[in-house]
Amino acid sequence: MRRIQRWLLGIAFLIALPVYADGYETNWYYEVDKQSTWQGDLDARIAAIEEVFGGALGVYVQNLTTGEAYSWQADRPWYLASLVKVPIAAQVLVERQAGTLSLDERLTLARSDFVDGAGPVIWHDPGTPISVRYLLEQMITVSDNTASDMLIERVGLVEVNARARAMIAASGGNPEDIGPITKLVGVRQGVYGQFHPDAKTLAGMDFIALRQHRLSQRGIALARLLGVNQAALLQPDYDHAFDAYEATGENVGTLRAYGDLLASLYNGAASDLDADQRQALLEVMQRTRSGDKRLTAGMGDAISFAHKTGTQHRRSCDAGVATRVDESTRVGPWAIVTCSRGPLALSDHEHALAQVGDALRYSGALGAP
């Protein structure tokens, strides 16, 4: 009887093995997608957050030691907003490393450099010399748009795009999964250009003036500025204009690709950015002040987060490298990338991202809570 039972067990085992054509063989064990139990718990938590949020959430987490990754809509395109400022900073530091740029070098602020948005650079008078060091700090920590465009002008937009793609590729990612990075004034030209193509000729001060109008009135204000009839506008409102701009692919990418970029920043896969420069950038990201109500609000005091935020119309992001404050736990670090899309109120996005941080913490994604 035992012999028959063993024979039947052997037959059942063989039937359970996958069958491969043309003699192809593989080790079935390594075909199993092994995931930690926290992933299912995190799925449930994010689904609940997303339902209350009333919009869409994207989350990507990669353990930079084990390689285990988690994805919630991380492979669809997301508008990255000011997350693109990290590769700008990386290119600045590559040139510093090469000796072609100094952080003490001063760039002269021109009136044409002014871009609306957060940050103190716009409050300086035209003609003010400002150090690269200060511009880099303001670009990352408070997401200053004028600082960003001044630095892009200094190091080159082609070079910034090449830097982003190289960092993604260095971690094994697909550089095609991130669209072209533009200057921040180029974002405004792109969005308003969806209303009318002549808007692409406008400058920063024009967009600052347009921002003084309510969202519902910006199309009308643009028509007046351009001297065209309102009937000539191609989009009914700002919502549709921004959606159409996002569809062009500029400053858009997958969260997985951006996670690969962060992995390169942390582990040095991009060999032409040495450890000193990578550490310098991570230290600046550690001082980010624009995201206190996002992921860090939920992850707790046990996590240190070197990150960059991004904010645009109905869209927000928060991404960086998280480490445990108590390094004796020997878990992590993690590249974390999150974006949201939906409600108009920024507070709704920040609350949702803070809840994602809380979900990461209590699911066990970042080690024991």
Short mmCIF file of the C-alpha atoms (twelve columns), coordinates in Angstrom:
data_MODEL
# 
_entry.id   MODEL 
# 
loop_
_atom_site.group_PDB 
_atom_site.id 
_atom_site.type_symbol 
_atom_site.label_atom_id 
_atom_site.label_alt_id 
_atom_site.label_comp_id 
_atom_site.label_asym_id 
_atom_site.label_seq_id 
_atom_site.Cartn_x 
_atom_site.Cartn_y 
_atom_site.Cartn_z 
_atom_site.pdbx_PDB_model_num 
ATOM 1   C CA . MET A 1   0.000   0.000  0.000   1 
ATOM 2   C CA . ARG A 2   2.796   2.447  0.910   1 
ATOM 3   C CA . ARG A 3   4.514   1.701  -2.416  1 
ATOM 4   C CA . ILE A 4   1.299   2.550  -4.291  1 
ATOM 5   C CA . GLN A 5   0.909   5.754  -2.284  1 
ATOM 6   C CA . ARG A 6   4.476   6.811  -3.102  1 
ATOM 7   C CA . TRP A 7   3.870   6.017  -6.795  1 
ATOM 8   C CA . LEU A 8   0.675   8.095  -6.851  1 
ATOM 9   C CA . LEU A 9   2.456   10.973 -5.078  1 
ATOM 10  C CA . GLY A 10  5.230   10.885 -7.675  1 
ATOM 11  C CA . ILE A 11  2.719   10.976 -10.538 1 
ATOM 12  C CA . ALA A 12  0.904   13.932 -8.930  1 
ATOM 13  C CA . PHE A 13  4.201   15.799 -8.526  1 
ATOM 14  C CA . LEU A 14  5.117   15.267 -12.185 1 
ATOM 15  C CA . ILE A 15  1.694   16.464 -13.315 1 
ATOM 16  C CA . ALA A 16  2.120   19.629 -11.205 1 
ATOM 17  C CA . LEU A 17  5.410   20.521 -12.918 1 
ATOM 18  C CA . PRO A 18  5.178   22.994 -15.820 1 
ATOM 19  C CA . VAL A 19  5.556   21.530 -19.300 1 
ATOM 20  C CA . TYR A 20  7.918   23.223 -21.756 1 
ATOM 21  C CA . ALA A 21  7.955   22.726 -25.510 1 
ATOM 22  C CA . ASP A 22  10.982  21.952 -27.646 1 
ATOM 23  C CA . GLY A 23  12.909  20.474 -24.756 1 
ATOM 24  C CA . TYR A 24  13.206  23.816 -22.943 1 
ATOM 25  C CA . GLU A 25  13.917  23.287 -19.264 1 
ATOM 26  C CA . THR A 26  14.025  25.613 -16.317 1 
ATOM 27  C CA . ASN A 27  14.235  25.415 -12.570 1 
ATOM 28  C CA . TRP A 28  10.587  25.786 -11.555 1 
ATOM 29  C CA . TYR A 29  11.572  27.107 -8.126  1 
ATOM 30  C CA . TYR A 30  13.018  30.288 -9.592  1 
ATOM 31  C CA . GLU A 31  9.938   30.845 -11.742 1 
ATOM 32  C CA . VAL A 32  7.903   31.567 -8.600  1 
ATOM 33  C CA . ASP A 33  7.464   35.282 -7.918  1 
ATOM 34  C CA . LYS A 34  8.413   35.401 -4.269  1 
ATOM 35  C CA . GLN A 35  7.033   38.402 -2.386  1 
ATOM 36  C CA . SER A 36  7.039   39.210 1.297   1 
ATOM 37  C CA . THR A 37  3.733   38.979 3.140   1 
ATOM 38  C CA . TRP A 38  3.679   42.753 3.730   1 
ATOM 39  C CA . GLN A 39  2.898   43.313 0.039   1 
ATOM 40  C CA . GLY A 40  -0.636  41.958 0.302   1 
ATOM 41  C CA . ASP A 41  -1.260  44.033 3.403   1 
ATOM 42  C CA . LEU A 42  0.058   47.135 1.643   1 
ATOM 43  C CA . ASP A 43  -2.212  46.473 -1.342  1 
ATOM 44  C CA . ALA A 44  -5.250  46.515 0.922   1 
ATOM 45  C CA . ARG A 45  -4.169  49.670 2.722   1 
ATOM 46  C CA . ILE A 46  -3.456  51.638 -0.474  1 
ATOM 47  C CA . ALA A 47  -6.713  50.508 -2.076  1 
ATOM 48  C CA . ALA A 48  -8.575  51.915 0.938   1 
ATOM 49  C CA . ILE A 49  -6.622  55.190 0.841   1 
ATOM 50  C CA . GLU A 50  -7.233  55.595 -2.874  1 
ATOM 51  C CA . GLU A 51  -10.973 55.054 -2.486  1 
ATOM 52  C CA . VAL A 52  -11.283 57.823 0.105   1 
ATOM 53  C CA . PHE A 53  -8.906  60.091 -1.819  1 
ATOM 54  C CA . GLY A 54  -11.143 59.964 -4.859  1 
ATOM 55  C CA . GLY A 55  -8.260  60.061 -7.313  1 
ATOM 56  C CA . ALA A 56  -5.408  57.811 -8.409  1 
ATOM 57  C CA . LEU A 57  -2.297  56.835 -6.453  1 
ATOM 58  C CA . GLY A 58  0.967   55.399 -7.686  1 
ATOM 59  C CA . VAL A 59  3.469   53.768 -5.328  1 
ATOM 60  C CA . TYR A 60  6.818   52.125 -5.987  1 
ATOM 61  C CA . VAL A 61  9.099   50.726 -3.290  1 
ATOM 62  C CA . GLN A 62  12.409  48.989 -3.905  1 
ATOM 63  C CA . ASN A 63  14.595  47.527 -1.182  1 
ATOM 64  C CA . LEU A 64  18.057  48.612 -2.308  1 
ATOM 65  C CA . THR A 65  19.698  45.732 -0.444  1 
ATOM 66  C CA . THR A 66  17.520  42.759 -1.404  1 
ATOM 67  C CA . GLY A 67  16.100  44.095 -4.670  1 
ATOM 68  C CA . GLU A 68  12.535  43.223 -3.692  1 
ATOM 69  C CA . ALA A 69  10.126  45.695 -5.267  1 
ATOM 70  C CA . TYR A 70  6.508   46.670 -4.741  1 
ATOM 71  C CA . SER A 71  4.334   48.333 -7.357  1 
ATOM 72  C CA . TRP A 72  0.924   49.977 -7.235  1 
ATOM 73  C CA . GLN A 73  0.285   51.460 -10.679 1 
ATOM 74  C CA . ALA A 74  4.022   52.155 -10.847 1 
ATOM 75  C CA . ASP A 75  4.358   51.140 -14.495 1 
ATOM 76  C CA . ARG A 76  1.827   53.598 -15.901 1 
ATOM 77  C CA . PRO A 77  3.008   57.110 -16.854 1 
ATOM 78  C CA . TRP A 78  2.780   59.784 -14.162 1 
ATOM 79  C CA . TYR A 79  3.436   63.490 -14.320 1 
ATOM 80  C CA . LEU A 80  6.612   63.804 -12.236 1 
ATOM 81  C CA . ALA A 81  6.487   67.576 -11.708 1 
ATOM 82  C CA . SER A 82  9.525   68.788 -9.741  1 
ATOM 83  C CA . LEU A 83  10.930  65.297 -9.220  1 
ATOM 84  C CA . VAL A 84  12.856  66.108 -12.416 1 
ATOM 85  C CA . LYS A 85  14.993  68.487 -10.355 1 
ATOM 86  C CA . VAL A 86  17.024  65.590 -8.918  1 
ATOM 87  C CA . PRO A 87  18.731  64.788 -12.263 1 
ATOM 88  C CA . ILE A 88  19.294  68.544 -12.738 1 
ATOM 89  C CA . ALA A 89  21.166  68.555 -9.424  1 
ATOM 90  C CA . ALA A 90  23.025  65.374 -10.394 1 
ATOM 91  C CA . GLN A 91  24.265  66.997 -13.599 1 
ATOM 92  C CA . VAL A 92  25.421  70.068 -11.653 1 
ATOM 93  C CA . LEU A 93  27.425  67.811 -9.325  1 
ATOM 94  C CA . VAL A 94  28.877  65.775 -12.200 1 
ATOM 95  C CA . GLU A 95  30.262  69.003 -13.609 1 
ATOM 96  C CA . ARG A 96  31.525  70.019 -10.190 1 
ATOM 97  C CA . GLN A 97  33.325  66.679 -9.988  1 
ATOM 98  C CA . ALA A 98  34.829  67.238 -13.446 1 
ATOM 99  C CA . GLY A 99  36.092  70.663 -12.400 1 
ATOM 100 C CA . THR A 100 34.034  72.549 -15.008 1 
ATOM 101 C CA . LEU A 101 31.765  74.124 -12.400 1 
ATOM 102 C CA . SER A 102 32.137  75.337 -8.836  1 
ATOM 103 C CA . LEU A 103 29.363  75.603 -6.288  1 
ATOM 104 C CA . ASP A 104 30.794  79.015 -5.435  1 
ATOM 105 C CA . GLU A 105 30.368  80.200 -9.032  1 
ATOM 106 C CA . ARG A 106 27.830  83.001 -9.278  1 
ATOM 107 C CA . LEU A 107 25.138  83.239 -11.926 1 
ATOM 108 C CA . THR A 108 23.506  86.576 -12.670 1 
ATOM 109 C CA . LEU A 109 19.746  86.619 -12.222 1 
ATOM 110 C CA . ALA A 110 18.025  88.079 -15.277 1 
ATOM 111 C CA . ARG A 111 14.422  89.233 -15.475 1 
ATOM 112 C CA . SER A 112 13.909  86.564 -18.148 1 
ATOM 113 C CA . ASP A 113 14.849  83.893 -15.576 1 
ATOM 114 C CA . PHE A 114 11.795  84.528 -13.396 1 
ATOM 115 C CA . VAL A 115 9.382   81.581 -13.129 1 
ATOM 116 C CA . ASP A 116 6.301   81.500 -10.914 1 
ATOM 117 C CA . GLY A 117 6.167   79.114 -8.011  1 
ATOM 118 C CA . ALA A 118 7.726   78.532 -4.611  1 
ATOM 119 C CA . GLY A 119 11.130  79.705 -3.468  1 
ATOM 120 C CA . PRO A 120 13.003  82.906 -2.632  1 
ATOM 121 C CA . VAL A 121 15.079  83.443 -5.789  1 
ATOM 122 C CA . ILE A 122 12.244  85.273 -7.559  1 
ATOM 123 C CA . TRP A 123 12.319  87.953 -4.847  1 
ATOM 124 C CA . HIS A 124 15.847  89.038 -5.738  1 
ATOM 125 C CA . ASP A 125 16.380  91.965 -8.078  1 
ATOM 126 C CA . PRO A 126 17.460  91.332 -11.673 1 
ATOM 127 C CA . GLY A 127 21.222  91.631 -11.901 1 
ATOM 128 C CA . THR A 128 21.791  89.906 -8.551  1 
ATOM 129 C CA . PRO A 129 24.702  87.419 -8.624  1 
ATOM 130 C CA . ILE A 130 23.634  84.160 -6.945  1 
ATOM 131 C CA . SER A 131 25.872  81.204 -6.162  1 
ATOM 132 C CA . VAL A 132 25.289  77.796 -7.692  1 
ATOM 133 C CA . ARG A 133 25.359  76.383 -4.154  1 
ATOM 134 C CA . TYR A 134 22.405  78.562 -3.110  1 
ATOM 135 C CA . LEU A 135 20.476  77.788 -6.289  1 
ATOM 136 C CA . LEU A 136 20.992  74.052 -5.810  1 
ATOM 137 C CA . GLU A 137 19.816  74.232 -2.203  1 
ATOM 138 C CA . GLN A 138 16.681  76.207 -3.044  1 
ATOM 139 C CA . MET A 139 15.854  74.032 -6.063  1 
ATOM 140 C CA . ILE A 140 15.796  70.871 -3.945  1 
ATOM 141 C CA . THR A 141 14.681  71.954 -0.475  1 
ATOM 142 C CA . VAL A 142 11.831  74.331 -1.430  1 
ATOM 143 C CA . SER A 143 11.496  73.426 -5.138  1 
ATOM 144 C CA . ASP A 144 12.423  76.862 -6.452  1 
ATOM 145 C CA . ASN A 145 11.569  77.009 -10.181 1 
ATOM 146 C CA . THR A 146 13.652  80.059 -11.003 1 
ATOM 147 C CA . ALA A 147 16.694  78.384 -9.451  1 
ATOM 148 C CA . SER A 148 15.992  75.264 -11.504 1 
ATOM 149 C CA . ASP A 149 15.893  77.089 -14.830 1 
ATOM 150 C CA . MET A 150 19.046  79.052 -14.021 1 
ATOM 151 C CA . LEU A 151 20.885  75.794 -13.315 1 
ATOM 152 C CA . ILE A 152 19.518  74.162 -16.475 1 
ATOM 153 C CA . GLU A 153 20.754  77.161 -18.434 1 
ATOM 154 C CA . ARG A 154 24.195  76.689 -16.866 1 
ATOM 155 C CA . VAL A 155 24.636  72.928 -17.426 1 
ATOM 156 C CA . GLY A 156 22.443  72.350 -20.499 1 
ATOM 157 C CA . LEU A 157 19.056  70.748 -20.999 1 
ATOM 158 C CA . VAL A 158 20.438  68.041 -23.295 1 
ATOM 159 C CA . GLU A 159 22.927  67.091 -20.602 1 
ATOM 160 C CA . VAL A 160 20.235  66.965 -17.909 1 
ATOM 161 C CA . ASN A 161 18.140  64.592 -20.012 1 
ATOM 162 C CA . ALA A 162 21.155  62.428 -20.742 1 
ATOM 163 C CA . ARG A 163 21.938  62.316 -17.019 1 
ATOM 164 C CA . ALA A 164 18.427  61.121 -16.120 1 
ATOM 165 C CA . ARG A 165 18.476  58.413 -18.779 1 
ATOM 166 C CA . ALA A 166 21.957  57.240 -17.792 1 
ATOM 167 C CA . MET A 167 20.971  56.944 -14.129 1 
ATOM 168 C CA . ILE A 168 17.904  54.876 -14.993 1 
ATOM 169 C CA . ALA A 169 19.854  52.604 -17.338 1 
ATOM 170 C CA . ALA A 170 22.659  52.128 -14.796 1 
ATOM 171 C CA . SER A 171 20.205  50.392 -12.442 1 
ATOM 172 C CA . GLY A 172 18.866  48.149 -15.184 1 
ATOM 173 C CA . GLY A 173 15.814  50.264 -15.920 1 
ATOM 174 C CA . ASN A 174 14.456  51.354 -19.269 1 
ATOM 175 C CA . PRO A 175 15.444  54.968 -20.052 1 
ATOM 176 C CA . GLU A 176 12.565  55.121 -22.531 1 
ATOM 177 C CA . ASP A 177 10.197  55.040 -19.547 1 
ATOM 178 C CA . ILE A 178 10.886  58.697 -18.784 1 
ATOM 179 C CA . GLY A 179 9.903   61.478 -21.156 1 
ATOM 180 C CA . PRO A 180 11.926  64.588 -21.987 1 
ATOM 181 C CA . ILE A 181 12.676  66.939 -19.097 1 
ATOM 182 C CA . THR A 182 12.007  70.612 -19.865 1 
ATOM 183 C CA . LYS A 183 12.756  73.931 -18.244 1 
ATOM 184 C CA . LEU A 184 10.070  74.992 -15.794 1 
ATOM 185 C CA . VAL A 185 9.088   77.927 -17.963 1 
ATOM 186 C CA . GLY A 186 8.716   75.322 -20.712 1 
ATOM 187 C CA . VAL A 187 6.002   73.630 -18.639 1 
ATOM 188 C CA . ARG A 188 4.016   76.865 -18.641 1 
ATOM 189 C CA . GLN A 189 4.570   77.301 -22.369 1 
ATOM 190 C CA . GLY A 190 3.448   73.711 -22.900 1 
ATOM 191 C CA . VAL A 191 0.281   73.988 -20.814 1 
ATOM 192 C CA . TYR A 192 -0.880  77.358 -22.158 1 
ATOM 193 C CA . GLY A 193 0.222   76.270 -25.609 1 
ATOM 194 C CA . GLN A 194 -2.605  73.744 -25.455 1 
ATOM 195 C CA . PHE A 195 -4.983  76.710 -25.335 1 
ATOM 196 C CA . HIS A 196 -3.287  78.524 -28.210 1 
ATOM 197 C CA . PRO A 197 0.058   77.847 -29.965 1 
ATOM 198 C CA . ASP A 198 1.131   81.494 -29.642 1 
ATOM 199 C CA . ALA A 199 1.417   80.964 -25.871 1 
ATOM 200 C CA . LYS A 200 4.659   79.085 -26.496 1 
ATOM 201 C CA . THR A 201 6.319   82.437 -27.238 1 
ATOM 202 C CA . LEU A 202 5.444   83.904 -23.827 1 
ATOM 203 C CA . ALA A 203 8.047   84.412 -21.098 1 
ATOM 204 C CA . GLY A 204 8.147   83.867 -17.362 1 
ATOM 205 C CA . MET A 205 6.725   87.244 -16.393 1 
ATOM 206 C CA . ASP A 206 3.717   86.632 -18.642 1 
ATOM 207 C CA . PHE A 207 2.923   83.412 -16.803 1 
ATOM 208 C CA . ILE A 208 3.363   85.126 -13.446 1 
ATOM 209 C CA . ALA A 209 0.705   87.613 -14.576 1 
ATOM 210 C CA . LEU A 210 -1.606  84.835 -15.759 1 
ATOM 211 C CA . ARG A 211 -1.326  83.102 -12.415 1 
ATOM 212 C CA . GLN A 212 -2.967  86.089 -10.747 1 
ATOM 213 C CA . HIS A 213 -6.258  85.004 -12.326 1 
ATOM 214 C CA . ARG A 214 -8.508  82.239 -11.015 1 
ATOM 215 C CA . LEU A 215 -8.178  78.922 -12.813 1 
ATOM 216 C CA . SER A 216 -11.573 79.366 -14.410 1 
ATOM 217 C CA . GLN A 217 -10.476 82.704 -15.887 1 
ATOM 218 C CA . ARG A 218 -7.015  81.837 -17.180 1 
ATOM 219 C CA . GLY A 219 -8.123  80.918 -20.674 1 
ATOM 220 C CA . ILE A 220 -9.900  84.261 -21.025 1 
ATOM 221 C CA . ALA A 221 -6.887  86.091 -19.587 1 
ATOM 222 C CA . LEU A 222 -4.588  84.282 -22.036 1 
ATOM 223 C CA . ALA A 223 -6.782  85.258 -25.006 1 
ATOM 224 C CA . ARG A 224 -6.651  88.866 -23.860 1 
ATOM 225 C CA . LEU A 225 -2.855  88.720 -23.444 1 
ATOM 226 C CA . LEU A 226 -2.363  87.208 -26.892 1 
ATOM 227 C CA . GLY A 227 -4.878  89.544 -28.516 1 
ATOM 228 C CA . VAL A 228 -6.968  86.684 -29.919 1 
ATOM 229 C CA . ASN A 229 -10.656 85.925 -29.786 1 
ATOM 230 C CA . GLN A 230 -11.713 83.584 -26.989 1 
ATOM 231 C CA . ALA A 231 -13.294 81.366 -29.651 1 
ATOM 232 C CA . ALA A 232 -9.779  80.650 -30.943 1 
ATOM 233 C CA . LEU A 233 -8.846  78.777 -27.746 1 
ATOM 234 C CA . LEU A 234 -8.413  75.053 -28.305 1 
ATOM 235 C CA . GLN A 235 -9.247  73.881 -24.757 1 
ATOM 236 C CA . PRO A 236 -12.347 74.656 -22.695 1 
ATOM 237 C CA . ASP A 237 -10.502 75.115 -19.403 1 
ATOM 238 C CA . TYR A 238 -7.220  74.714 -17.540 1 
ATOM 239 C CA . ASP A 239 -8.015  71.114 -16.515 1 
ATOM 240 C CA . HIS A 240 -8.261  70.013 -20.132 1 
ATOM 241 C CA . ALA A 241 -5.197  72.050 -21.103 1 
ATOM 242 C CA . PHE A 242 -3.059  70.379 -18.457 1 
ATOM 243 C CA . ASP A 243 -4.346  66.913 -19.350 1 
ATOM 244 C CA . ALA A 244 -3.454  67.592 -22.993 1 
ATOM 245 C CA . TYR A 245 -0.008  68.804 -21.973 1 
ATOM 246 C CA . GLU A 246 0.638   65.716 -19.855 1 
ATOM 247 C CA . ALA A 247 -0.277  63.582 -22.865 1 
ATOM 248 C CA . THR A 248 2.710   65.055 -24.742 1 
ATOM 249 C CA . GLY A 249 4.988   63.052 -22.418 1 
ATOM 250 C CA . GLU A 250 7.115   65.961 -21.226 1 
ATOM 251 C CA . ASN A 251 8.257   65.521 -17.609 1 
ATOM 252 C CA . VAL A 252 6.311   62.255 -17.472 1 
ATOM 253 C CA . GLY A 253 7.645   58.852 -16.461 1 
ATOM 254 C CA . THR A 254 6.931   55.621 -14.673 1 
ATOM 255 C CA . LEU A 255 7.540   55.441 -10.956 1 
ATOM 256 C CA . ARG A 256 9.612   52.301 -11.486 1 
ATOM 257 C CA . ALA A 257 11.977  54.188 -13.798 1 
ATOM 258 C CA . TYR A 258 12.314  56.993 -11.272 1 
ATOM 259 C CA . GLY A 259 13.001  54.398 -8.586  1 
ATOM 260 C CA . ASP A 260 15.856  53.108 -10.744 1 
ATOM 261 C CA . LEU A 261 17.196  56.670 -10.947 1 
ATOM 262 C CA . LEU A 262 17.140  56.918 -7.148  1 
ATOM 263 C CA . ALA A 263 18.823  53.524 -6.836  1 
ATOM 264 C CA . SER A 264 21.703  54.777 -8.992  1 
ATOM 265 C CA . LEU A 265 21.978  57.892 -6.869  1 
ATOM 266 C CA . TYR A 266 22.243  55.821 -3.718  1 
ATOM 267 C CA . ASN A 267 24.419  52.893 -4.770  1 
ATOM 268 C CA . GLY A 268 26.684  54.574 -7.307  1 
ATOM 269 C CA . ALA A 269 25.659  52.530 -10.319 1 
ATOM 270 C CA . ALA A 270 26.209  55.713 -12.351 1 
ATOM 271 C CA . SER A 271 29.982  55.458 -12.015 1 
ATOM 272 C CA . ASP A 272 30.712  58.990 -13.230 1 
ATOM 273 C CA . LEU A 273 29.065  60.444 -10.107 1 
ATOM 274 C CA . ASP A 274 31.424  59.670 -7.251  1 
ATOM 275 C CA . ALA A 275 30.522  58.910 -3.647  1 
ATOM 276 C CA . ASP A 276 31.221  62.457 -2.436  1 
ATOM 277 C CA . GLN A 277 28.862  64.015 -4.976  1 
ATOM 278 C CA . ARG A 278 26.143  61.439 -4.360  1 
ATOM 279 C CA . GLN A 279 26.393  61.994 -0.619  1 
ATOM 280 C CA . ALA A 280 26.277  65.767 -1.129  1 
ATOM 281 C CA . LEU A 281 23.027  65.495 -3.086  1 
ATOM 282 C CA . LEU A 282 21.436  63.101 -0.595  1 
ATOM 283 C CA . GLU A 283 22.325  65.511 2.214   1 
ATOM 284 C CA . VAL A 284 20.591  68.368 0.413   1 
ATOM 285 C CA . MET A 285 17.543  66.130 -0.179  1 
ATOM 286 C CA . GLN A 286 17.571  65.340 3.533   1 
ATOM 287 C CA . ARG A 287 16.947  69.051 4.152   1 
ATOM 288 C CA . THR A 288 13.828  69.186 1.944   1 
ATOM 289 C CA . ARG A 289 11.198  71.357 3.618   1 
ATOM 290 C CA . SER A 290 8.426   71.223 1.021   1 
ATOM 291 C CA . GLY A 291 7.115   67.772 1.945   1 
ATOM 292 C CA . ASP A 292 6.597   67.747 5.700   1 
ATOM 293 C CA . LYS A 293 2.915   66.869 5.233   1 
ATOM 294 C CA . ARG A 294 3.510   64.022 2.781   1 
ATOM 295 C CA . LEU A 295 5.293   60.677 3.230   1 
ATOM 296 C CA . THR A 296 7.417   61.780 6.178   1 
ATOM 297 C CA . ALA A 297 4.284   62.670 8.144   1 
ATOM 298 C CA . GLY A 298 3.249   59.014 8.055   1 
ATOM 299 C CA . MET A 299 6.496   57.052 8.116   1 
ATOM 300 C CA . GLY A 300 7.413   58.032 11.673  1 
ATOM 301 C CA . ASP A 301 10.581  59.029 13.486  1 
ATOM 302 C CA . ALA A 302 12.292  55.677 12.864  1 
ATOM 303 C CA . ILE A 303 12.731  56.566 9.168   1 
ATOM 304 C CA . SER A 304 15.089  59.155 7.720   1 
ATOM 305 C CA . PHE A 305 14.007  60.327 4.256   1 
ATOM 306 C CA . ALA A 306 16.209  62.123 1.710   1 
ATOM 307 C CA . HIS A 307 13.587  63.208 -0.787  1 
ATOM 308 C CA . LYS A 308 12.209  65.603 -3.390  1 
ATOM 309 C CA . THR A 309 8.616   66.682 -3.814  1 
ATOM 310 C CA . GLY A 310 6.673   67.677 -6.905  1 
ATOM 311 C CA . THR A 311 3.458   69.684 -7.139  1 
ATOM 312 C CA . GLN A 312 1.386   70.718 -10.128 1 
ATOM 313 C CA . HIS A 313 -2.252  71.147 -11.085 1 
ATOM 314 C CA . ARG A 314 -4.202  68.286 -9.456  1 
ATOM 315 C CA . ARG A 315 -0.938  66.319 -9.190  1 
ATOM 316 C CA . SER A 316 1.565   65.734 -6.388  1 
ATOM 317 C CA . CYS A 317 4.616   63.525 -5.853  1 
ATOM 318 C CA . ASP A 318 7.089   62.638 -3.136  1 
ATOM 319 C CA . ALA A 319 10.135  60.449 -3.794  1 
ATOM 320 C CA . GLY A 320 13.476  59.661 -2.217  1 
ATOM 321 C CA . VAL A 321 15.677  57.234 -0.339  1 
ATOM 322 C CA . ALA A 322 14.495  56.061 3.089   1 
ATOM 323 C CA . THR A 323 16.790  54.584 5.725   1 
ATOM 324 C CA . ARG A 324 16.229  53.346 9.253   1 
ATOM 325 C CA . VAL A 325 17.523  55.727 11.888  1 
ATOM 326 C CA . ASP A 326 18.641  52.689 13.913  1 
ATOM 327 C CA . GLU A 327 21.055  51.069 11.451  1 
ATOM 328 C CA . SER A 328 21.475  48.028 13.716  1 
ATOM 329 C CA . THR A 329 18.229  46.662 12.264  1 
ATOM 330 C CA . ARG A 330 20.128  45.906 9.022   1 
ATOM 331 C CA . VAL A 331 17.114  46.358 6.765   1 
ATOM 332 C CA . GLY A 332 16.738  48.716 3.845   1 
ATOM 333 C CA . PRO A 333 17.471  51.273 2.524   1 
ATOM 334 C CA . TRP A 334 14.524  51.791 0.174   1 
ATOM 335 C CA . ALA A 335 13.840  53.867 -2.891  1 
ATOM 336 C CA . ILE A 336 10.265  55.144 -2.526  1 
ATOM 337 C CA . VAL A 337 8.338   56.946 -5.274  1 
ATOM 338 C CA . THR A 338 4.746   58.089 -4.860  1 
ATOM 339 C CA . CYS A 339 2.480   60.268 -7.008  1 
ATOM 340 C CA . SER A 340 -1.177  61.267 -6.864  1 
ATOM 341 C CA . ARG A 341 -3.630  62.645 -9.368  1 
ATOM 342 C CA . GLY A 342 -7.192  63.865 -8.884  1 
ATOM 343 C CA . PRO A 343 -8.631  66.449 -6.489  1 
ATOM 344 C CA . LEU A 344 -7.958  70.162 -6.863  1 
ATOM 345 C CA . ALA A 345 -7.018  70.848 -3.243  1 
ATOM 346 C CA . LEU A 346 -3.335  70.269 -2.460  1 
ATOM 347 C CA . SER A 347 -4.286  69.354 1.105   1 
ATOM 348 C CA . ASP A 348 -6.174  66.300 -0.186  1 
ATOM 349 C CA . HIS A 349 -3.051  65.074 -1.984  1 
ATOM 350 C CA . GLU A 350 -0.800  65.686 1.000   1 
ATOM 351 C CA . HIS A 351 -3.197  63.859 3.314   1 
ATOM 352 C CA . ALA A 352 -3.323  60.871 0.954   1 
ATOM 353 C CA . LEU A 353 0.484   60.735 0.645   1 
ATOM 354 C CA . ALA A 354 0.843   60.968 4.426   1 
ATOM 355 C CA . GLN A 355 -1.515  57.992 4.688   1 
ATOM 356 C CA . VAL A 356 0.636   56.120 2.162   1 
ATOM 357 C CA . GLY A 357 3.610   56.790 4.450   1 
ATOM 358 C CA . ASP A 358 1.581   55.414 7.335   1 
ATOM 359 C CA . ALA A 359 0.690   52.347 5.248   1 
ATOM 360 C CA . LEU A 360 4.352   51.731 4.420   1 
ATOM 361 C CA . ARG A 361 5.166   51.934 8.094   1 
ATOM 362 C CA . TYR A 362 2.484   49.626 9.483   1 
ATOM 363 C CA . SER A 363 2.477   47.082 6.652   1 
ATOM 364 C CA . GLY A 364 6.084   46.187 7.461   1 
ATOM 365 C CA . ALA A 365 7.354   47.399 4.072   1 
ATOM 366 C CA . LEU A 366 10.069  49.364 5.877   1 
ATOM 367 C CA . GLY A 367 10.869  46.772 8.499   1 
ATOM 368 C CA . ALA A 368 9.146   46.347 11.833  1 
ATOM 369 C CA . PRO A 369 6.968   49.378 12.657  1 
# 
